[in-house]
PDB file of C-alpha atoms in Angstrom:
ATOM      1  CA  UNK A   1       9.924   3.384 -18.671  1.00  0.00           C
ATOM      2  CA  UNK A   2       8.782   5.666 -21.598  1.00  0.00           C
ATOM      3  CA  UNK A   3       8.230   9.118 -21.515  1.00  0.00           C
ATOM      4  CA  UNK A   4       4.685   8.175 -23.193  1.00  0.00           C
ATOM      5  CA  UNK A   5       3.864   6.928 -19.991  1.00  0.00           C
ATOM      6  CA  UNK A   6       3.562  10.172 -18.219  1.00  0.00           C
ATOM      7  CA  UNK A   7       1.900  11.822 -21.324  1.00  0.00           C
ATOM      8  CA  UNK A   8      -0.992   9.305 -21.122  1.00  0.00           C
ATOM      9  CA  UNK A   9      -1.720  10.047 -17.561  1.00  0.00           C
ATOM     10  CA  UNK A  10      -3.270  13.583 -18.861  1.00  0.00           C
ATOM     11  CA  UNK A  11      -5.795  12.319 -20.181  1.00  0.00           C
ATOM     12  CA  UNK A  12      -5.767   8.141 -19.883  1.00  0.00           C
ATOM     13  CA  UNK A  13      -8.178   6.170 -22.312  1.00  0.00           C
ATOM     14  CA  UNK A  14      -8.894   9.539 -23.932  1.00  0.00           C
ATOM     15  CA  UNK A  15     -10.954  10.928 -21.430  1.00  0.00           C
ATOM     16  CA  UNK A  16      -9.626  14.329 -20.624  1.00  0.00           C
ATOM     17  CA  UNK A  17     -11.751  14.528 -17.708  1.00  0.00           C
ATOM     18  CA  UNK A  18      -9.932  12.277 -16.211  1.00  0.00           C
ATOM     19  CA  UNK A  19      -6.876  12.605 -16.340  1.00  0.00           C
ATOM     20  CA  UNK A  20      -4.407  14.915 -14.162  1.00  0.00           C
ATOM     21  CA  UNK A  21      -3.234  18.633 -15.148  1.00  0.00           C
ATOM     22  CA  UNK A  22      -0.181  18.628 -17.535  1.00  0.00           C
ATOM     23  CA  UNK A  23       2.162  20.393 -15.007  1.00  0.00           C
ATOM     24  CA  UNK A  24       1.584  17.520 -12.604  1.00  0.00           C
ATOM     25  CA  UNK A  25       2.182  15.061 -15.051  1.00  0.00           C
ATOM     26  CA  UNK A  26       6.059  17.137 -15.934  1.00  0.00           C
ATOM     27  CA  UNK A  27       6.504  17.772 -12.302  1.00  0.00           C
ATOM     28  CA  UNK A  28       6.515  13.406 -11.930  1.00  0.00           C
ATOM     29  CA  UNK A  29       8.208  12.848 -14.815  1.00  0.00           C
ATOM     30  CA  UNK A  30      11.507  15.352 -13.697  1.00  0.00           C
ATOM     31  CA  UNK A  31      11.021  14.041 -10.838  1.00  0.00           C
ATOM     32  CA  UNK A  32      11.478  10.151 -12.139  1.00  0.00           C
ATOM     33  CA  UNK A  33      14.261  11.506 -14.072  1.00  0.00           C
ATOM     34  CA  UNK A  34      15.780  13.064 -11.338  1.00  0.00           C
ATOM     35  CA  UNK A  35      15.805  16.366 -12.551  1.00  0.00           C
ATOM     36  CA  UNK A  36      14.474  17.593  -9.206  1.00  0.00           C
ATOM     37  CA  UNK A  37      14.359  16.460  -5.468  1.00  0.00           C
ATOM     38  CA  UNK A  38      11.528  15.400  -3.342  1.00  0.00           C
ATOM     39  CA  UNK A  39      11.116  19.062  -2.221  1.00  0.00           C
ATOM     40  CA  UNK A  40      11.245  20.636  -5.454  1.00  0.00           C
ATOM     41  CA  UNK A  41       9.086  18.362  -6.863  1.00  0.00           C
ATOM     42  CA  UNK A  42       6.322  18.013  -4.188  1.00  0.00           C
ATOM     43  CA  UNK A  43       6.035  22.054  -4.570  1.00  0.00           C
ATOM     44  CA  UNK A  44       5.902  21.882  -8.453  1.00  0.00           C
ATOM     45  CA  UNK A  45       3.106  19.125  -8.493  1.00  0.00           C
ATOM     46  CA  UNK A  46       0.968  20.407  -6.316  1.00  0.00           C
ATOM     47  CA  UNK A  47       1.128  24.420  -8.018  1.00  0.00           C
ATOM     48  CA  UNK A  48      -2.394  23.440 -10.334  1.00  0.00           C
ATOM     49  CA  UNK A  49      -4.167  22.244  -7.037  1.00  0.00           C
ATOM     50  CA  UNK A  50      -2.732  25.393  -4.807  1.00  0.00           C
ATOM     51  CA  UNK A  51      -3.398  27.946  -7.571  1.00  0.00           C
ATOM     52  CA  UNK A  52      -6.968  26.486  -8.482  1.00  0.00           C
ATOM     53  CA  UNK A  53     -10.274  27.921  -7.356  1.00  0.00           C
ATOM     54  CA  UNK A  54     -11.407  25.033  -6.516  1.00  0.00           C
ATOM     55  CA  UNK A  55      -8.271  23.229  -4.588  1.00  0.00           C
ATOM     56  CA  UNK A  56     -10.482  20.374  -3.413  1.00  0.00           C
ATOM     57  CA  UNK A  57     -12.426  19.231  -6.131  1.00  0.00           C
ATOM     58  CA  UNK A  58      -8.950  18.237  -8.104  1.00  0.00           C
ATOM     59  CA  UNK A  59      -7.216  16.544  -5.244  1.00  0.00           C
ATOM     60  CA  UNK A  60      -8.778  13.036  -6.814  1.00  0.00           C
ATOM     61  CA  UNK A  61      -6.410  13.934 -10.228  1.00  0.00           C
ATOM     62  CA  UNK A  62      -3.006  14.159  -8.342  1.00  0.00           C
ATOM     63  CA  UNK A  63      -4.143  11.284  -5.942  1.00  0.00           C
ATOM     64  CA  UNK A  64      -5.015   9.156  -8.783  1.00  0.00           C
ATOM     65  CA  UNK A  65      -1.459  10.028 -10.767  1.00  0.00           C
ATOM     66  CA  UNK A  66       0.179   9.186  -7.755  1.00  0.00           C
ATOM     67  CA  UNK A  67      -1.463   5.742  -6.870  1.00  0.00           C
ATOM     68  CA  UNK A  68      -0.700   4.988 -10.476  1.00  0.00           C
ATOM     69  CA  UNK A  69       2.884   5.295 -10.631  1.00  0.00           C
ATOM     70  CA  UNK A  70       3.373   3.783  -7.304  1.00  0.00           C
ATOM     71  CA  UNK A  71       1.863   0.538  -9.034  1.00  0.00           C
ATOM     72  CA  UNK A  72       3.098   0.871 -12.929  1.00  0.00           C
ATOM     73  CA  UNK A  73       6.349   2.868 -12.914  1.00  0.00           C
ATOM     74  CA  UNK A  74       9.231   0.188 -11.936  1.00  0.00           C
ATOM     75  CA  UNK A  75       9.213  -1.091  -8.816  1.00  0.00           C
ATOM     76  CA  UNK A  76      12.495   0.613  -7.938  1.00  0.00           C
ATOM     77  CA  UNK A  77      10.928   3.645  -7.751  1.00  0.00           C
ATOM     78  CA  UNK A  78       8.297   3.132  -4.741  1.00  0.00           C
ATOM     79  CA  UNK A  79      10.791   4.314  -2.221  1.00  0.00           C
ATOM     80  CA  UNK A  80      11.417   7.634  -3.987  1.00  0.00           C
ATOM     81  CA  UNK A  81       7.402   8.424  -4.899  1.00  0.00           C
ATOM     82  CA  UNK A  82       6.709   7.693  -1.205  1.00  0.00           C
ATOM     83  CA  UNK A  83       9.212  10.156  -0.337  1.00  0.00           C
ATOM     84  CA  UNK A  84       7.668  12.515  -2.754  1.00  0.00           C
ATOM     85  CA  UNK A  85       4.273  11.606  -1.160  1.00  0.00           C
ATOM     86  CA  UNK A  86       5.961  12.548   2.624  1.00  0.00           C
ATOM     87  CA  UNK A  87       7.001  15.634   1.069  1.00  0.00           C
ATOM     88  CA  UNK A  88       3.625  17.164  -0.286  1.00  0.00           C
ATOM     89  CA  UNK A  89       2.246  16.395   3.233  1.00  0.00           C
ATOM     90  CA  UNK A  90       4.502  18.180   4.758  1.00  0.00           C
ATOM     91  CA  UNK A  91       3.578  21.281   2.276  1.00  0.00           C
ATOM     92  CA  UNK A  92       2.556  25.076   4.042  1.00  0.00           C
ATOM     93  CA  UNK A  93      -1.306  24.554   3.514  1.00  0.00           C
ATOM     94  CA  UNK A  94      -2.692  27.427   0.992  1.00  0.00           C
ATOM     95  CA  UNK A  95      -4.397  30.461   1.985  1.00  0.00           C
ATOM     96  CA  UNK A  96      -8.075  29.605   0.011  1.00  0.00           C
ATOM     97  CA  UNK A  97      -9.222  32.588   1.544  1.00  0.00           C
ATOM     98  CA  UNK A  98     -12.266  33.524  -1.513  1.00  0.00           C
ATOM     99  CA  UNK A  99     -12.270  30.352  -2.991  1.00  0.00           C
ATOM    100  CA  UNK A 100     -14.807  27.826  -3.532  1.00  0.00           C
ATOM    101  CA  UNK A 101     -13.928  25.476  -0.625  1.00  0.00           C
ATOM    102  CA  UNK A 102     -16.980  23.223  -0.610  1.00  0.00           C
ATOM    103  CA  UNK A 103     -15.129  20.590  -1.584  1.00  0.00           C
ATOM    104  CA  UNK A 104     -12.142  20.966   0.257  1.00  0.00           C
ATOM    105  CA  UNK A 105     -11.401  18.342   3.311  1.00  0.00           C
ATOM    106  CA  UNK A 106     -13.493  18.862   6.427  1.00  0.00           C
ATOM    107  CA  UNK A 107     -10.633  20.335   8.173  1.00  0.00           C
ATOM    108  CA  UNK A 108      -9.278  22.688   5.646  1.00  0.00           C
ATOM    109  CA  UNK A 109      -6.121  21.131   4.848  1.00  0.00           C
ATOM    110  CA  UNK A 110      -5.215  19.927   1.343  1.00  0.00           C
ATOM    111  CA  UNK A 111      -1.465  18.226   1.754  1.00  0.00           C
ATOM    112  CA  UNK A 112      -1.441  17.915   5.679  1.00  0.00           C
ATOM    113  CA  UNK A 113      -1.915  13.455   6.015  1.00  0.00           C
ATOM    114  CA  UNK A 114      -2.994  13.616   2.234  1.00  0.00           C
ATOM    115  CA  UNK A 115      -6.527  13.542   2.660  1.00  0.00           C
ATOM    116  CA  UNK A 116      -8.582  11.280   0.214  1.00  0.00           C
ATOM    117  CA  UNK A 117      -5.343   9.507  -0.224  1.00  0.00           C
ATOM    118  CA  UNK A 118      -5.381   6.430   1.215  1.00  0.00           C
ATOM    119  CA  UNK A 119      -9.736   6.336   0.463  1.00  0.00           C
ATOM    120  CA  UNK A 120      -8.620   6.468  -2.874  1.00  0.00           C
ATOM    121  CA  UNK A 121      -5.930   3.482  -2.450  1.00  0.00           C
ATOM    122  CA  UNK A 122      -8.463   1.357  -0.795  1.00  0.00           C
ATOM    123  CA  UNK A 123     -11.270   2.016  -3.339  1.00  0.00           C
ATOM    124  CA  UNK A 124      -8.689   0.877  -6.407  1.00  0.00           C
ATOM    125  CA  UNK A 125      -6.545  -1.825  -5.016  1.00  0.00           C
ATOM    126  CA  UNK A 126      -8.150  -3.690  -1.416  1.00  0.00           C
ATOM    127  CA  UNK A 127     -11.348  -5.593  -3.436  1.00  0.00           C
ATOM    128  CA  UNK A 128     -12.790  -8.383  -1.035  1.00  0.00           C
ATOM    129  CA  UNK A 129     -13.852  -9.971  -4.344  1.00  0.00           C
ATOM    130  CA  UNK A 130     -10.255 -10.731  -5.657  1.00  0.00           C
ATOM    131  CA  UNK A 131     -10.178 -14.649  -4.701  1.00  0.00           C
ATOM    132  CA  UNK A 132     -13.102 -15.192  -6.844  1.00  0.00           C
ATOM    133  CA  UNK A 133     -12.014 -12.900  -9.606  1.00  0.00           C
ATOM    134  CA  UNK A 134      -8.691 -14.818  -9.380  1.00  0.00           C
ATOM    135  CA  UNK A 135     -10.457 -18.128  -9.858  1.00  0.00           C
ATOM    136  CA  UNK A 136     -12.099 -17.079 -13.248  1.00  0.00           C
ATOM    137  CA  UNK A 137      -8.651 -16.265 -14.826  1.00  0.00           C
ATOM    138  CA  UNK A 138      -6.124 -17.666 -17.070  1.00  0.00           C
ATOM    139  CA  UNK A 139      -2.980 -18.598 -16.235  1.00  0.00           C
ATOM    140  CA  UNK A 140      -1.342 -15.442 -17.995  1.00  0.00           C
ATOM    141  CA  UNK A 141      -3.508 -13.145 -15.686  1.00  0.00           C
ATOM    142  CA  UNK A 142      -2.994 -14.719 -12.822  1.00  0.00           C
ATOM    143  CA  UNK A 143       0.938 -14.433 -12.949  1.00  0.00           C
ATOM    144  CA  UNK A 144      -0.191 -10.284 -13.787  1.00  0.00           C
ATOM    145  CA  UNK A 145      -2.277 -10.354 -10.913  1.00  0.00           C
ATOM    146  CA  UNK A 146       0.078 -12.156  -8.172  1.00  0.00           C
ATOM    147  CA  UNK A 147       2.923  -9.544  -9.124  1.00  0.00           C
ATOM    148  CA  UNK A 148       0.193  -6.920  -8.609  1.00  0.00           C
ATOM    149  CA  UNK A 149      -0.925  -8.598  -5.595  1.00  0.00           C
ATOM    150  CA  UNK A 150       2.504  -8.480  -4.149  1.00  0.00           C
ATOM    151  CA  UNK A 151       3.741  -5.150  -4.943  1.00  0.00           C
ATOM    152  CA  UNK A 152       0.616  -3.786  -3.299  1.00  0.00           C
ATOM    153  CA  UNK A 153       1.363  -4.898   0.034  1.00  0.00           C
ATOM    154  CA  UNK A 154       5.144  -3.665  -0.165  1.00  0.00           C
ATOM    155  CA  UNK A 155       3.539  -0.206  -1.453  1.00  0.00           C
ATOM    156  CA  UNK A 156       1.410  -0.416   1.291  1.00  0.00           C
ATOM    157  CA  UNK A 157       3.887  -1.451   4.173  1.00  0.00           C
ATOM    158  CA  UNK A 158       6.010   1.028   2.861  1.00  0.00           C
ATOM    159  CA  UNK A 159       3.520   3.811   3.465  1.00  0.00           C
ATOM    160  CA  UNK A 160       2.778   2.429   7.362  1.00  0.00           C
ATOM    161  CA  UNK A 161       6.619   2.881   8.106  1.00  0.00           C
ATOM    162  CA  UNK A 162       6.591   6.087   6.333  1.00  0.00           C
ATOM    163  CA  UNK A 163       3.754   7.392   7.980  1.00  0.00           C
ATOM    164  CA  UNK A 164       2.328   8.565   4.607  1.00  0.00           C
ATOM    165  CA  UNK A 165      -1.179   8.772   3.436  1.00  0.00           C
ATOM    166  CA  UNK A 166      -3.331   7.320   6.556  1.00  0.00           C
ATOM    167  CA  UNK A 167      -2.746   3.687   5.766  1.00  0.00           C
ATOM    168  CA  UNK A 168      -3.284   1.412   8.882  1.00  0.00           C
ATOM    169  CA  UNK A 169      -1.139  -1.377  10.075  1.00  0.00           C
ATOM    170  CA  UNK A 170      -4.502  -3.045  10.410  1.00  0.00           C
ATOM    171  CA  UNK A 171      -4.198  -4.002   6.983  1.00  0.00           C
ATOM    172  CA  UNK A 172      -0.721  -6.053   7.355  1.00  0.00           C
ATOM    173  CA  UNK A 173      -2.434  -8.153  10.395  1.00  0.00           C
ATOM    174  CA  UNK A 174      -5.325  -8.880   7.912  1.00  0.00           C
ATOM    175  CA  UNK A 175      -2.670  -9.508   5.397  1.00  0.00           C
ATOM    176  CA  UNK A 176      -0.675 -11.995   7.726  1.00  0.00           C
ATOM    177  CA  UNK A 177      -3.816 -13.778   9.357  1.00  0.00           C
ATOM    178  CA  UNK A 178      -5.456 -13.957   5.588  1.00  0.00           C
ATOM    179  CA  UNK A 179      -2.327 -16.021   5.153  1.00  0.00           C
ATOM    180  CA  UNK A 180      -1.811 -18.112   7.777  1.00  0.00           C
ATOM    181  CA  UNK A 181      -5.498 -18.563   9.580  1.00  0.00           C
ATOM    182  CA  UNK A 182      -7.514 -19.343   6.170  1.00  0.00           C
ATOM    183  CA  UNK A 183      -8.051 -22.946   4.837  1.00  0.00           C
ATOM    184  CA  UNK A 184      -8.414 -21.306   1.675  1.00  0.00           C
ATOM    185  CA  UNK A 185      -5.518 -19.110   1.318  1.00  0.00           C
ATOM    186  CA  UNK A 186      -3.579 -18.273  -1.864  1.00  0.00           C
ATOM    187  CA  UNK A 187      -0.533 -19.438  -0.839  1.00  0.00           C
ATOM    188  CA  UNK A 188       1.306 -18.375  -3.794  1.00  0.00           C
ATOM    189  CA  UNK A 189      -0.151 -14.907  -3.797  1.00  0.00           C
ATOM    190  CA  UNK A 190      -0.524 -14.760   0.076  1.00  0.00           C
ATOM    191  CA  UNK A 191       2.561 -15.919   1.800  1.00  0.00           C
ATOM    192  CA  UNK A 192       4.878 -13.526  -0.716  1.00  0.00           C
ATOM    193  CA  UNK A 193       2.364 -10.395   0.354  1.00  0.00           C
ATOM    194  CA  UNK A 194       2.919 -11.546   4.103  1.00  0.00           C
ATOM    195  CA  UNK A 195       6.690 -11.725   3.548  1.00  0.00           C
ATOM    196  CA  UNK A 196       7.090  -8.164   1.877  1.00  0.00           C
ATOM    197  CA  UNK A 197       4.959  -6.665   5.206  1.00  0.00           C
ATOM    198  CA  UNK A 198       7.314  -8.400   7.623  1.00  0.00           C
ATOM    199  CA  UNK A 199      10.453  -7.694   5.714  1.00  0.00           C
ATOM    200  CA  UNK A 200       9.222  -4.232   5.691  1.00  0.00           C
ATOM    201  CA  UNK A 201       7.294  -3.196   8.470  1.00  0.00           C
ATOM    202  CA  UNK A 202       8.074  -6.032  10.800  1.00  0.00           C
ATOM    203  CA  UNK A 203       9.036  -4.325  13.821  1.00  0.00           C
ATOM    204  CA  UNK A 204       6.003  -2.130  14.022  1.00  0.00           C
ATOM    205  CA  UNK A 205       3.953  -5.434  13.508  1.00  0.00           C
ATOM    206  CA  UNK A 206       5.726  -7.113  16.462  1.00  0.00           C
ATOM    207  CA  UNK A 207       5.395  -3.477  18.873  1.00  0.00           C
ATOM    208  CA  UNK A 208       1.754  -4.251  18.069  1.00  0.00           C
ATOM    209  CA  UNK A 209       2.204  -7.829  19.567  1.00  0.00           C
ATOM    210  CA  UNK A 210       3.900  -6.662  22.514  1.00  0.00           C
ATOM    211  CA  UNK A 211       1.807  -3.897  23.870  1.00  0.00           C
ATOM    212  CA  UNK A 212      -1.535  -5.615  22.670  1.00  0.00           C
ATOM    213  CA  UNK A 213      -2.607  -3.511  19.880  1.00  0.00           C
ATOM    214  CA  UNK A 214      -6.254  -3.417  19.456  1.00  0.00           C
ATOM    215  CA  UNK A 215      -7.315  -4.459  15.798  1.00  0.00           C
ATOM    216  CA  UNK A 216     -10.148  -5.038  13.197  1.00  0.00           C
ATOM    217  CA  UNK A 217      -7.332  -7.227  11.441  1.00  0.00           C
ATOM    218  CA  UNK A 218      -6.948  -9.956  14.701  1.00  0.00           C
ATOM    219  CA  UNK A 219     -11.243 -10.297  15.723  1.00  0.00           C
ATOM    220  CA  UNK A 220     -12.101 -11.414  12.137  1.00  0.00           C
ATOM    221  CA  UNK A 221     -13.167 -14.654  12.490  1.00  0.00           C
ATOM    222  CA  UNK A 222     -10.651 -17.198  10.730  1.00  0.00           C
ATOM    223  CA  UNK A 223     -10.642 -21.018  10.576  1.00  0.00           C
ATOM    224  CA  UNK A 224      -8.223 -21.422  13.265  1.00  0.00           C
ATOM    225  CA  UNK A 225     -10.008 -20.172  16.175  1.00  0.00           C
ATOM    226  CA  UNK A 226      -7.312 -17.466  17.260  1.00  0.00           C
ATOM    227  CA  UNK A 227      -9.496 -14.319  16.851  1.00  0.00           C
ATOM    228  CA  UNK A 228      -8.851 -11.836  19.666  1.00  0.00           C
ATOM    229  CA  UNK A 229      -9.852  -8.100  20.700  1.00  0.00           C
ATOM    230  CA  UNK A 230      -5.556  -7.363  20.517  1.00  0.00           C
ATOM    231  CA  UNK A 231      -2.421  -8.612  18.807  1.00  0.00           C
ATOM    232  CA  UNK A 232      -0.242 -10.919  21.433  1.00  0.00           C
ATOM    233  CA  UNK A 233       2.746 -12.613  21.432  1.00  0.00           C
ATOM    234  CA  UNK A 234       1.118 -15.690  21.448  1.00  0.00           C
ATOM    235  CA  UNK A 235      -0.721 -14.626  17.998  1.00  0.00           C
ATOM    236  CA  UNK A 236       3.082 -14.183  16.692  1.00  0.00           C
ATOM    237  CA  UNK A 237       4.268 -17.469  17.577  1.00  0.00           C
ATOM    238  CA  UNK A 238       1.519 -19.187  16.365  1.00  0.00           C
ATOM    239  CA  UNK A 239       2.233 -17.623  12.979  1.00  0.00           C
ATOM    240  CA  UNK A 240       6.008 -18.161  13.433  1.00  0.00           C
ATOM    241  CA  UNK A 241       4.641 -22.436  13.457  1.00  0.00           C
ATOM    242  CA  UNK A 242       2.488 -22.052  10.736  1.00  0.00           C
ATOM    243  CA  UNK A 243       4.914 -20.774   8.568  1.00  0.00           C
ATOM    244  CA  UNK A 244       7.230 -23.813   9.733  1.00  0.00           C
ATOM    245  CA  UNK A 245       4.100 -26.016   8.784  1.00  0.00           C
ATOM    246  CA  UNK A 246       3.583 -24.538   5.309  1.00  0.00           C
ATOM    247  CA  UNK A 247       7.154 -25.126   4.987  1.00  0.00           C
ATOM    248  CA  UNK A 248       7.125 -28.632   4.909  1.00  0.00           C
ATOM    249  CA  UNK A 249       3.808 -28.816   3.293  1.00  0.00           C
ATOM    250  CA  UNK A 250       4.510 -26.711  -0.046  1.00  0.00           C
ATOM    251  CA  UNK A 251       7.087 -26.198  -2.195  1.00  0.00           C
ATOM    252  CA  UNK A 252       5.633 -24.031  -4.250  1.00  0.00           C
ATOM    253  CA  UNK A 253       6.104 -20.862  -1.935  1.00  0.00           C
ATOM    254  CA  UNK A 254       9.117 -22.193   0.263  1.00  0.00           C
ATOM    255  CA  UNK A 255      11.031 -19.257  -0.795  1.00  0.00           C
ATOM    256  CA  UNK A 256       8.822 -16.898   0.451  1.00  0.00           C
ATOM    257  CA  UNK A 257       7.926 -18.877   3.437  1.00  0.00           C
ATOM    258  CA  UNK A 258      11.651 -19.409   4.639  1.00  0.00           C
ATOM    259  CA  UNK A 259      11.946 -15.507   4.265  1.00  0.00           C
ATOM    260  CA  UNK A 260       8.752 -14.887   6.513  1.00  0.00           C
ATOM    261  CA  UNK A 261       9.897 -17.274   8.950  1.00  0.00           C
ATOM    262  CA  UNK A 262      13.124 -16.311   9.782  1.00  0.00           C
ATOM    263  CA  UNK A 263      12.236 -12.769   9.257  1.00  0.00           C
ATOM    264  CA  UNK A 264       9.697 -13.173  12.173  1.00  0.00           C
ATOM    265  CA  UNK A 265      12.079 -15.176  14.477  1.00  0.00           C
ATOM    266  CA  UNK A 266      14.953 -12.715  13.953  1.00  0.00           C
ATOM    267  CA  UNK A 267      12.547  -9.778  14.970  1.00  0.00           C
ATOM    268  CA  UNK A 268      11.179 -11.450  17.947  1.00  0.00           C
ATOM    269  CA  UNK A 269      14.737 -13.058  19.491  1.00  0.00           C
ATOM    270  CA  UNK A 270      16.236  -9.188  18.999  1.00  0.00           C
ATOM    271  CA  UNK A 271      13.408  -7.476  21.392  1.00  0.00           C
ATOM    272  CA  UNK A 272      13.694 -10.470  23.979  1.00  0.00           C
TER     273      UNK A 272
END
């Protein structure tokens, strides 16, 4: 990854207003160059927002830097910003005693659960429209936009283990009943999304089964007539035969289903 990279998130497209403060951008890029740790660099990026008079009306910069490189720096680096991102919530809050704090989060903390954060994530990268904005492209974008498509739901299983940035395990239940419950899933965009969320947050998806987690995720109404108030077992095995289903069905994701499958299986034979 270039070192222009980091220099363009100052001011992306041009637009100075947009982009974040220039010691933020260095703090990221020693960071990515491993120059400093997690600590060190969680206090360093974070110095313009604690020495501002104005803390919360900038948090939208650093969240915005942040939610970029998670998706556009190399994928081998998502452990290490989330780690960064566990760090800066973790943070002493600032004194803003005599500072405008109009715009600072309802209950005065900047870093504590990074407020905004996951608002932020959602707003940029969970579109309900994407199936019919995948239909209209070529076959270039759509490769683009299935690598996208999968690296967002590793990102954002990543952050559930983590507990980082208020991101609910809601969304890998939608992400897993999208896949398996809808006649008119993307199986080639769907099934490797529902395989990075089990491979990485599995066990906290199959908790949810066992103690009957309530969840948004499981009501939605589906083609398959298994929407329920809670997550069950019975939820997770029906999944578990799906996936054995699309199996012999498809080649063209057999990979990712095999993965899934035995991934699932594995989890639930080691809590029985």
């Amino acid at each position: 990854m270039s070192d222009t990279w980091f220099k363009e998130q100052i001011a992306p497209d041009g637009v100075e207003e947009d982009g974040c403060h220039p010691d933020e951008a260095k703090a990221l890029q020693d960071y990515y160059h491993q120059r400093t740790d997690a600590s060190a660099a969680a206090k360093a990026i974070t110095r313009p927002i604690d020495n501002s008079d104005n803390p919360g009306a900038h948090l939208y910069r650093l969240w915005n830097l942040l939610i970029d490189a998670l998706m556009q720096l190399p994928e081998i680096q998502i452990p290490a910003l989330i780690k960064l991102l566990d760090s800066i919530q973790n943070l002493p809050e600032p004194d803003l005693t005599g500072r405008t704090t109009a715009e600072t989060p309802a209950d005065g903390c900047l870093w504590r659960g990074l407020p905004r954060f996951g608002h932020m994530w959602a707003d940029e990268h969970r579109r309900d429209d994407w199936r019919d904005i995948l239909a209209a492209e070529k076959t270039a974008s759509r490769d683009e936009m299935r690598t996208a498509h999968v690296r967002k739901a590793e990102i954002e299983a990543r952050l559930v283990v983590a507990g980082v940035g208020g991101i609910p395990l809601h969304w890998g239940y939608d992400c897993m009943a999208n896949a398996l419950e809808r006649r008119d899933a993307v199986l080639d965009f769907e099934i490797p999304a529902a395989s990075r969320w089990i491979s990485v947050a599995g066990d906290e998806l199959y908790a949810g089964a066992v103690n009957g987690r309530e969840s948004w995720a499981v009501e939605r109404r589906r083609d398959w007539g298994k929407e329920a108030a809670v997550m069950t077992l019975d939820r997770w095995v029906f999944w578990e035969q799906r996936m054995e289903e699309l199996q012999r069905q498809t080649e063209a994701v057999a990979d990712a289903v095999a993965t899934v499958d035995h991934t699932m299986k594995r989890i639930r034979l080691s809590h029985d």
